[in-house]
């Protein structure tokens, strides 16, 4: 989507449709800005990657299988639904294990045995497993729908999972240390001692790292 598309949309939308065309979070230009970040970076309101279109603007989620099609929490995508239900991942539920093992052992023995009994047992088990897995994936789909409607922020929130998303928080700690040092050494760290230094040294500089201002 280009910025010119917005101007075209504005020009060709009749006046009486402009206010009612979308829900309350959307105006005729794109998403409504709600906080300072949106005013600083207005591109955010219009373009959020592949699958962006004007019908899509209220819900910041592309079609299934595209980038940003997954729901999100705290700005980062949530794609663990199938793992939670046990349909994929390391904790995937393994079914019919004993029947499969019995059949494999029987086949490994060789000889005249045709393993009829074991293969019939495995077939009976697998016929039940199909229904169970379908029910599990249906439950997963229902949970996903609920999550999208009630929990997901649809990629509208800033990220919180990277250290530099908390710069303002670390800055407060640095300011505290700065005030301790008479307003002088903002963001300076004490020089790192080698591992055993405080136990080994007997003379010279002190055994503990000091505040940088006392260097």
PDB file of C-alpha atoms in Angstrom:
ATOM      1  CA  UNK A   1       0.000   0.000   0.000  1.00  0.00           C
ATOM      2  CA  UNK A   2       1.373   3.434  -0.959  1.00  0.00           C
ATOM      3  CA  UNK A   3       0.651   6.764   0.632  1.00  0.00           C
ATOM      4  CA  UNK A   4      -1.014   7.879  -2.614  1.00  0.00           C
ATOM      5  CA  UNK A   5      -3.644   5.158  -2.135  1.00  0.00           C
ATOM      6  CA  UNK A   6      -4.862   6.965   0.954  1.00  0.00           C
ATOM      7  CA  UNK A   7      -5.294  10.216  -0.949  1.00  0.00           C
ATOM      8  CA  UNK A   8      -7.236   8.399  -3.664  1.00  0.00           C
ATOM      9  CA  UNK A   9      -9.420   6.753  -1.051  1.00  0.00           C
ATOM     10  CA  UNK A  10     -10.052  10.115   0.557  1.00  0.00           C
ATOM     11  CA  UNK A  11     -10.866  11.797  -2.750  1.00  0.00           C
ATOM     12  CA  UNK A  12     -13.292   9.126  -3.953  1.00  0.00           C
ATOM     13  CA  UNK A  13     -15.142   8.483  -0.691  1.00  0.00           C
ATOM     14  CA  UNK A  14     -18.426  10.457  -0.608  1.00  0.00           C
ATOM     15  CA  UNK A  15     -18.696  12.828   2.336  1.00  0.00           C
ATOM     16  CA  UNK A  16     -21.654  11.101   3.986  1.00  0.00           C
ATOM     17  CA  UNK A  17     -19.740   7.785   4.120  1.00  0.00           C
ATOM     18  CA  UNK A  18     -16.554   9.165   5.567  1.00  0.00           C
ATOM     19  CA  UNK A  19     -17.531   9.034   9.222  1.00  0.00           C
ATOM     20  CA  UNK A  20     -19.371   5.704   9.193  1.00  0.00           C
ATOM     21  CA  UNK A  21     -17.291   3.631   6.865  1.00  0.00           C
ATOM     22  CA  UNK A  22     -15.283   1.825   9.543  1.00  0.00           C
ATOM     23  CA  UNK A  23     -15.481   1.163  13.262  1.00  0.00           C
ATOM     24  CA  UNK A  24     -14.473   3.693  15.876  1.00  0.00           C
ATOM     25  CA  UNK A  25     -10.749   2.893  15.749  1.00  0.00           C
ATOM     26  CA  UNK A  26     -10.500   3.737  12.058  1.00  0.00           C
ATOM     27  CA  UNK A  27     -10.946   6.914  10.086  1.00  0.00           C
ATOM     28  CA  UNK A  28     -10.877   7.439   6.338  1.00  0.00           C
ATOM     29  CA  UNK A  29      -7.075   7.679   6.298  1.00  0.00           C
ATOM     30  CA  UNK A  30      -6.296   4.500   8.251  1.00  0.00           C
ATOM     31  CA  UNK A  31      -6.151   3.572  11.924  1.00  0.00           C
ATOM     32  CA  UNK A  32      -6.830   6.440  14.307  1.00  0.00           C
ATOM     33  CA  UNK A  33      -3.732   7.528  16.214  1.00  0.00           C
ATOM     34  CA  UNK A  34      -4.197   6.757  19.903  1.00  0.00           C
ATOM     35  CA  UNK A  35      -0.832   7.509  21.516  1.00  0.00           C
ATOM     36  CA  UNK A  36       2.326   9.492  20.951  1.00  0.00           C
ATOM     37  CA  UNK A  37       3.990   6.638  19.072  1.00  0.00           C
ATOM     38  CA  UNK A  38       1.297   6.805  16.397  1.00  0.00           C
ATOM     39  CA  UNK A  39       1.924  10.519  15.866  1.00  0.00           C
ATOM     40  CA  UNK A  40       5.682  10.010  15.713  1.00  0.00           C
ATOM     41  CA  UNK A  41       5.408   7.134  13.265  1.00  0.00           C
ATOM     42  CA  UNK A  42       2.158   7.571  11.318  1.00  0.00           C
ATOM     43  CA  UNK A  43       3.164   4.975   8.715  1.00  0.00           C
ATOM     44  CA  UNK A  44       2.286   2.533  11.450  1.00  0.00           C
ATOM     45  CA  UNK A  45      -1.377   3.453  11.030  1.00  0.00           C
ATOM     46  CA  UNK A  46      -1.527   2.523   7.378  1.00  0.00           C
ATOM     47  CA  UNK A  47       1.060  -0.039   6.498  1.00  0.00           C
ATOM     48  CA  UNK A  48       1.775  -3.069   8.629  1.00  0.00           C
ATOM     49  CA  UNK A  49       3.156  -5.459   6.091  1.00  0.00           C
ATOM     50  CA  UNK A  50       1.766  -7.946   3.631  1.00  0.00           C
ATOM     51  CA  UNK A  51      -1.989  -8.395   3.556  1.00  0.00           C
ATOM     52  CA  UNK A  52      -2.802  -4.818   4.493  1.00  0.00           C
ATOM     53  CA  UNK A  53      -5.962  -3.544   2.880  1.00  0.00           C
ATOM     54  CA  UNK A  54      -8.659  -1.064   3.758  1.00  0.00           C
ATOM     55  CA  UNK A  55     -11.127  -3.715   4.928  1.00  0.00           C
ATOM     56  CA  UNK A  56      -8.377  -5.071   7.117  1.00  0.00           C
ATOM     57  CA  UNK A  57      -7.481  -1.886   8.946  1.00  0.00           C
ATOM     58  CA  UNK A  58      -9.574  -2.370  12.063  1.00  0.00           C
ATOM     59  CA  UNK A  59      -8.021  -5.779  12.703  1.00  0.00           C
ATOM     60  CA  UNK A  60      -4.298  -5.723  12.197  1.00  0.00           C
ATOM     61  CA  UNK A  61      -4.005  -9.284  11.006  1.00  0.00           C
ATOM     62  CA  UNK A  62      -3.261 -10.496   7.495  1.00  0.00           C
ATOM     63  CA  UNK A  63      -4.953 -13.499   5.892  1.00  0.00           C
ATOM     64  CA  UNK A  64      -4.063 -16.981   7.089  1.00  0.00           C
ATOM     65  CA  UNK A  65      -0.553 -18.095   6.212  1.00  0.00           C
ATOM     66  CA  UNK A  66       0.735 -14.593   5.533  1.00  0.00           C
ATOM     67  CA  UNK A  67       3.080 -12.529   7.645  1.00  0.00           C
ATOM     68  CA  UNK A  68       1.352 -11.211  10.798  1.00  0.00           C
ATOM     69  CA  UNK A  69      -1.559 -13.601  10.353  1.00  0.00           C
ATOM     70  CA  UNK A  70      -1.041 -14.968  13.863  1.00  0.00           C
ATOM     71  CA  UNK A  71      -2.621 -13.242  16.859  1.00  0.00           C
ATOM     72  CA  UNK A  72      -0.264 -11.400  19.172  1.00  0.00           C
ATOM     73  CA  UNK A  73       0.264 -10.637  22.824  1.00  0.00           C
ATOM     74  CA  UNK A  74       2.299  -7.638  23.948  1.00  0.00           C
ATOM     75  CA  UNK A  75       3.153  -6.961  20.335  1.00  0.00           C
ATOM     76  CA  UNK A  76       4.890 -10.275  19.633  1.00  0.00           C
ATOM     77  CA  UNK A  77       3.210 -13.095  17.673  1.00  0.00           C
ATOM     78  CA  UNK A  78       1.605 -16.067  19.404  1.00  0.00           C
ATOM     79  CA  UNK A  79       1.990 -19.286  17.443  1.00  0.00           C
ATOM     80  CA  UNK A  80       2.131 -21.908  20.173  1.00  0.00           C
ATOM     81  CA  UNK A  81      -1.536 -22.937  19.995  1.00  0.00           C
ATOM     82  CA  UNK A  82      -0.950 -26.364  18.428  1.00  0.00           C
ATOM     83  CA  UNK A  83       1.871 -27.025  20.905  1.00  0.00           C
ATOM     84  CA  UNK A  84      -0.428 -26.189  23.822  1.00  0.00           C
ATOM     85  CA  UNK A  85      -3.024 -28.666  22.606  1.00  0.00           C
ATOM     86  CA  UNK A  86      -0.384 -31.338  22.062  1.00  0.00           C
ATOM     87  CA  UNK A  87      -0.701 -31.612  18.282  1.00  0.00           C
ATOM     88  CA  UNK A  88       2.890 -30.601  17.520  1.00  0.00           C
ATOM     89  CA  UNK A  89       6.209 -29.787  19.137  1.00  0.00           C
ATOM     90  CA  UNK A  90       8.315 -31.768  21.585  1.00  0.00           C
ATOM     91  CA  UNK A  91       5.407 -32.511  23.935  1.00  0.00           C
ATOM     92  CA  UNK A  92       3.248 -33.837  21.105  1.00  0.00           C
ATOM     93  CA  UNK A  93       0.920 -36.588  22.301  1.00  0.00           C
ATOM     94  CA  UNK A  94       2.075 -39.928  20.904  1.00  0.00           C
ATOM     95  CA  UNK A  95      -0.777 -42.354  20.520  1.00  0.00           C
ATOM     96  CA  UNK A  96      -0.941 -46.137  19.934  1.00  0.00           C
ATOM     97  CA  UNK A  97       2.669 -46.520  21.055  1.00  0.00           C
ATOM     98  CA  UNK A  98       2.317 -49.974  22.586  1.00  0.00           C
ATOM     99  CA  UNK A  99       0.401 -51.336  19.562  1.00  0.00           C
ATOM    100  CA  UNK A 100       2.993 -49.889  17.159  1.00  0.00           C
ATOM    101  CA  UNK A 101       5.814 -51.370  19.212  1.00  0.00           C
ATOM    102  CA  UNK A 102       4.133 -54.771  19.353  1.00  0.00           C
ATOM    103  CA  UNK A 103       3.759 -54.781  15.563  1.00  0.00           C
ATOM    104  CA  UNK A 104       7.374 -53.711  15.033  1.00  0.00           C
ATOM    105  CA  UNK A 105       8.669 -56.385  17.382  1.00  0.00           C
ATOM    106  CA  UNK A 106       6.546 -58.997  15.604  1.00  0.00           C
ATOM    107  CA  UNK A 107       7.854 -57.873  12.184  1.00  0.00           C
ATOM    108  CA  UNK A 108      11.426 -57.871  13.468  1.00  0.00           C
ATOM    109  CA  UNK A 109      11.077 -61.484  14.624  1.00  0.00           C
ATOM    110  CA  UNK A 110      10.469 -62.650  11.070  1.00  0.00           C
ATOM    111  CA  UNK A 111       9.615 -66.309  10.482  1.00  0.00           C
ATOM    112  CA  UNK A 112       6.179 -67.565   9.427  1.00  0.00           C
ATOM    113  CA  UNK A 113       4.147 -65.157  11.593  1.00  0.00           C
ATOM    114  CA  UNK A 114       2.010 -62.696   9.547  1.00  0.00           C
ATOM    115  CA  UNK A 115       1.385 -60.397  12.560  1.00  0.00           C
ATOM    116  CA  UNK A 116      -2.364 -60.291  11.824  1.00  0.00           C
ATOM    117  CA  UNK A 117      -3.359 -59.846  15.442  1.00  0.00           C
ATOM    118  CA  UNK A 118      -0.951 -56.951  16.069  1.00  0.00           C
ATOM    119  CA  UNK A 119      -1.852 -55.098  12.859  1.00  0.00           C
ATOM    120  CA  UNK A 120      -5.586 -55.452  13.650  1.00  0.00           C
ATOM    121  CA  UNK A 121      -4.963 -54.017  17.138  1.00  0.00           C
ATOM    122  CA  UNK A 122      -3.037 -51.100  15.638  1.00  0.00           C
ATOM    123  CA  UNK A 123      -5.795 -50.438  13.063  1.00  0.00           C
ATOM    124  CA  UNK A 124      -8.446 -50.374  15.780  1.00  0.00           C
ATOM    125  CA  UNK A 125      -6.356 -47.944  17.821  1.00  0.00           C
ATOM    126  CA  UNK A 126      -5.650 -45.627  14.860  1.00  0.00           C
ATOM    127  CA  UNK A 127      -9.330 -45.523  13.889  1.00  0.00           C
ATOM    128  CA  UNK A 128     -10.077 -44.036  17.317  1.00  0.00           C
ATOM    129  CA  UNK A 129      -7.086 -41.684  17.214  1.00  0.00           C
ATOM    130  CA  UNK A 130      -8.345 -39.918  14.070  1.00  0.00           C
ATOM    131  CA  UNK A 131     -11.531 -38.792  15.828  1.00  0.00           C
ATOM    132  CA  UNK A 132      -9.571 -37.734  18.890  1.00  0.00           C
ATOM    133  CA  UNK A 133      -7.057 -35.646  16.931  1.00  0.00           C
ATOM    134  CA  UNK A 134      -9.856 -33.981  14.983  1.00  0.00           C
ATOM    135  CA  UNK A 135     -11.565 -33.064  18.248  1.00  0.00           C
ATOM    136  CA  UNK A 136      -8.269 -31.699  19.585  1.00  0.00           C
ATOM    137  CA  UNK A 137      -7.673 -29.527  16.515  1.00  0.00           C
ATOM    138  CA  UNK A 138     -11.274 -28.292  16.694  1.00  0.00           C
ATOM    139  CA  UNK A 139     -10.736 -27.306  20.335  1.00  0.00           C
ATOM    140  CA  UNK A 140      -7.490 -25.609  19.278  1.00  0.00           C
ATOM    141  CA  UNK A 141      -9.372 -23.645  16.590  1.00  0.00           C
ATOM    142  CA  UNK A 142     -12.052 -22.569  19.057  1.00  0.00           C
ATOM    143  CA  UNK A 143      -9.431 -21.441  21.553  1.00  0.00           C
ATOM    144  CA  UNK A 144      -7.636 -19.532  18.781  1.00  0.00           C
ATOM    145  CA  UNK A 145     -10.849 -17.724  17.811  1.00  0.00           C
ATOM    146  CA  UNK A 146     -11.503 -16.819  21.436  1.00  0.00           C
ATOM    147  CA  UNK A 147      -7.905 -15.618  21.826  1.00  0.00           C
ATOM    148  CA  UNK A 148      -8.130 -13.442  18.698  1.00  0.00           C
ATOM    149  CA  UNK A 149     -11.391 -11.849  19.842  1.00  0.00           C
ATOM    150  CA  UNK A 150     -10.657 -11.341  23.546  1.00  0.00           C
ATOM    151  CA  UNK A 151      -6.929 -11.332  24.195  1.00  0.00           C
ATOM    152  CA  UNK A 152      -4.874 -10.595  21.077  1.00  0.00           C
ATOM    153  CA  UNK A 153      -3.786  -7.024  20.459  1.00  0.00           C
ATOM    154  CA  UNK A 154      -3.376  -7.764  16.731  1.00  0.00           C
ATOM    155  CA  UNK A 155       0.192  -6.449  16.525  1.00  0.00           C
ATOM    156  CA  UNK A 156      -0.814  -2.921  17.550  1.00  0.00           C
ATOM    157  CA  UNK A 157       1.304  -2.761  20.721  1.00  0.00           C
ATOM    158  CA  UNK A 158       5.022  -1.986  20.820  1.00  0.00           C
ATOM    159  CA  UNK A 159       7.312  -4.952  21.547  1.00  0.00           C
ATOM    160  CA  UNK A 160       8.284  -5.746  25.117  1.00  0.00           C
ATOM    161  CA  UNK A 161      10.535  -8.759  24.674  1.00  0.00           C
ATOM    162  CA  UNK A 162      13.814  -7.010  23.701  1.00  0.00           C
ATOM    163  CA  UNK A 163      16.215  -5.252  26.069  1.00  0.00           C
ATOM    164  CA  UNK A 164      16.017  -1.972  24.167  1.00  0.00           C
ATOM    165  CA  UNK A 165      12.237  -1.873  24.655  1.00  0.00           C
ATOM    166  CA  UNK A 166      12.995  -1.195  28.335  1.00  0.00           C
ATOM    167  CA  UNK A 167      15.578   1.550  27.827  1.00  0.00           C
ATOM    168  CA  UNK A 168      13.542   4.009  29.873  1.00  0.00           C
ATOM    169  CA  UNK A 169      13.566   1.516  32.747  1.00  0.00           C
ATOM    170  CA  UNK A 170      17.344   0.984  32.654  1.00  0.00           C
ATOM    171  CA  UNK A 171      17.810   4.760  32.360  1.00  0.00           C
ATOM    172  CA  UNK A 172      16.130   5.184  35.744  1.00  0.00           C
ATOM    173  CA  UNK A 173      18.675   2.823  37.324  1.00  0.00           C
ATOM    174  CA  UNK A 174      21.511   4.729  35.675  1.00  0.00           C
ATOM    175  CA  UNK A 175      20.126   8.008  36.999  1.00  0.00           C
ATOM    176  CA  UNK A 176      20.100   6.615  40.526  1.00  0.00           C
ATOM    177  CA  UNK A 177      23.791   5.692  40.257  1.00  0.00           C
ATOM    178  CA  UNK A 178      24.503   9.103  38.780  1.00  0.00           C
ATOM    179  CA  UNK A 179      22.878  10.858  41.726  1.00  0.00           C
ATOM    180  CA  UNK A 180      24.938   8.707  44.095  1.00  0.00           C
ATOM    181  CA  UNK A 181      28.055  10.088  42.402  1.00  0.00           C
ATOM    182  CA  UNK A 182      27.169  13.735  42.731  1.00  0.00           C
ATOM    183  CA  UNK A 183      25.533  13.940  39.284  1.00  0.00           C
ATOM    184  CA  UNK A 184      28.677  12.853  37.465  1.00  0.00           C
ATOM    185  CA  UNK A 185      29.146   9.377  35.952  1.00  0.00           C
ATOM    186  CA  UNK A 186      25.934   8.593  34.066  1.00  0.00           C
ATOM    187  CA  UNK A 187      25.934   5.008  32.717  1.00  0.00           C
ATOM    188  CA  UNK A 188      29.468   4.204  33.866  1.00  0.00           C
ATOM    189  CA  UNK A 189      30.063   0.810  35.427  1.00  0.00           C
ATOM    190  CA  UNK A 190      32.619  -0.207  38.014  1.00  0.00           C
ATOM    191  CA  UNK A 191      35.681  -1.812  36.463  1.00  0.00           C
ATOM    192  CA  UNK A 192      35.261  -5.595  36.444  1.00  0.00           C
ATOM    193  CA  UNK A 193      37.543  -7.469  38.786  1.00  0.00           C
ATOM    194  CA  UNK A 194      39.034 -10.788  37.822  1.00  0.00           C
ATOM    195  CA  UNK A 195      37.274 -13.722  39.478  1.00  0.00           C
ATOM    196  CA  UNK A 196      39.418 -14.319  42.558  1.00  0.00           C
ATOM    197  CA  UNK A 197      40.807 -10.812  42.948  1.00  0.00           C
ATOM    198  CA  UNK A 198      38.970  -9.872  46.125  1.00  0.00           C
ATOM    199  CA  UNK A 199      40.169 -13.009  47.898  1.00  0.00           C
ATOM    200  CA  UNK A 200      43.772 -12.963  46.646  1.00  0.00           C
ATOM    201  CA  UNK A 201      45.004  -9.366  46.801  1.00  0.00           C
ATOM    202  CA  UNK A 202      46.759  -8.200  49.914  1.00  0.00           C
ATOM    203  CA  UNK A 203      47.920  -4.679  48.978  1.00  0.00           C
ATOM    204  CA  UNK A 204      47.506  -2.026  46.329  1.00  0.00           C
ATOM    205  CA  UNK A 205      44.032  -0.945  45.277  1.00  0.00           C
ATOM    206  CA  UNK A 206      40.968  -2.001  47.235  1.00  0.00           C
ATOM    207  CA  UNK A 207      39.535  -5.486  47.081  1.00  0.00           C
ATOM    208  CA  UNK A 208      36.058  -4.418  45.947  1.00  0.00           C
ATOM    209  CA  UNK A 209      35.000  -2.554  42.809  1.00  0.00           C
ATOM    210  CA  UNK A 210      34.205   1.064  43.690  1.00  0.00           C
ATOM    211  CA  UNK A 211      31.864   3.538  42.035  1.00  0.00           C
ATOM    212  CA  UNK A 212      33.522   4.957  38.905  1.00  0.00           C
ATOM    213  CA  UNK A 213      33.529   8.491  40.355  1.00  0.00           C
ATOM    214  CA  UNK A 214      35.931   7.326  43.076  1.00  0.00           C
ATOM    215  CA  UNK A 215      38.389   6.001  40.532  1.00  0.00           C
TER     216      UNK A 215
END
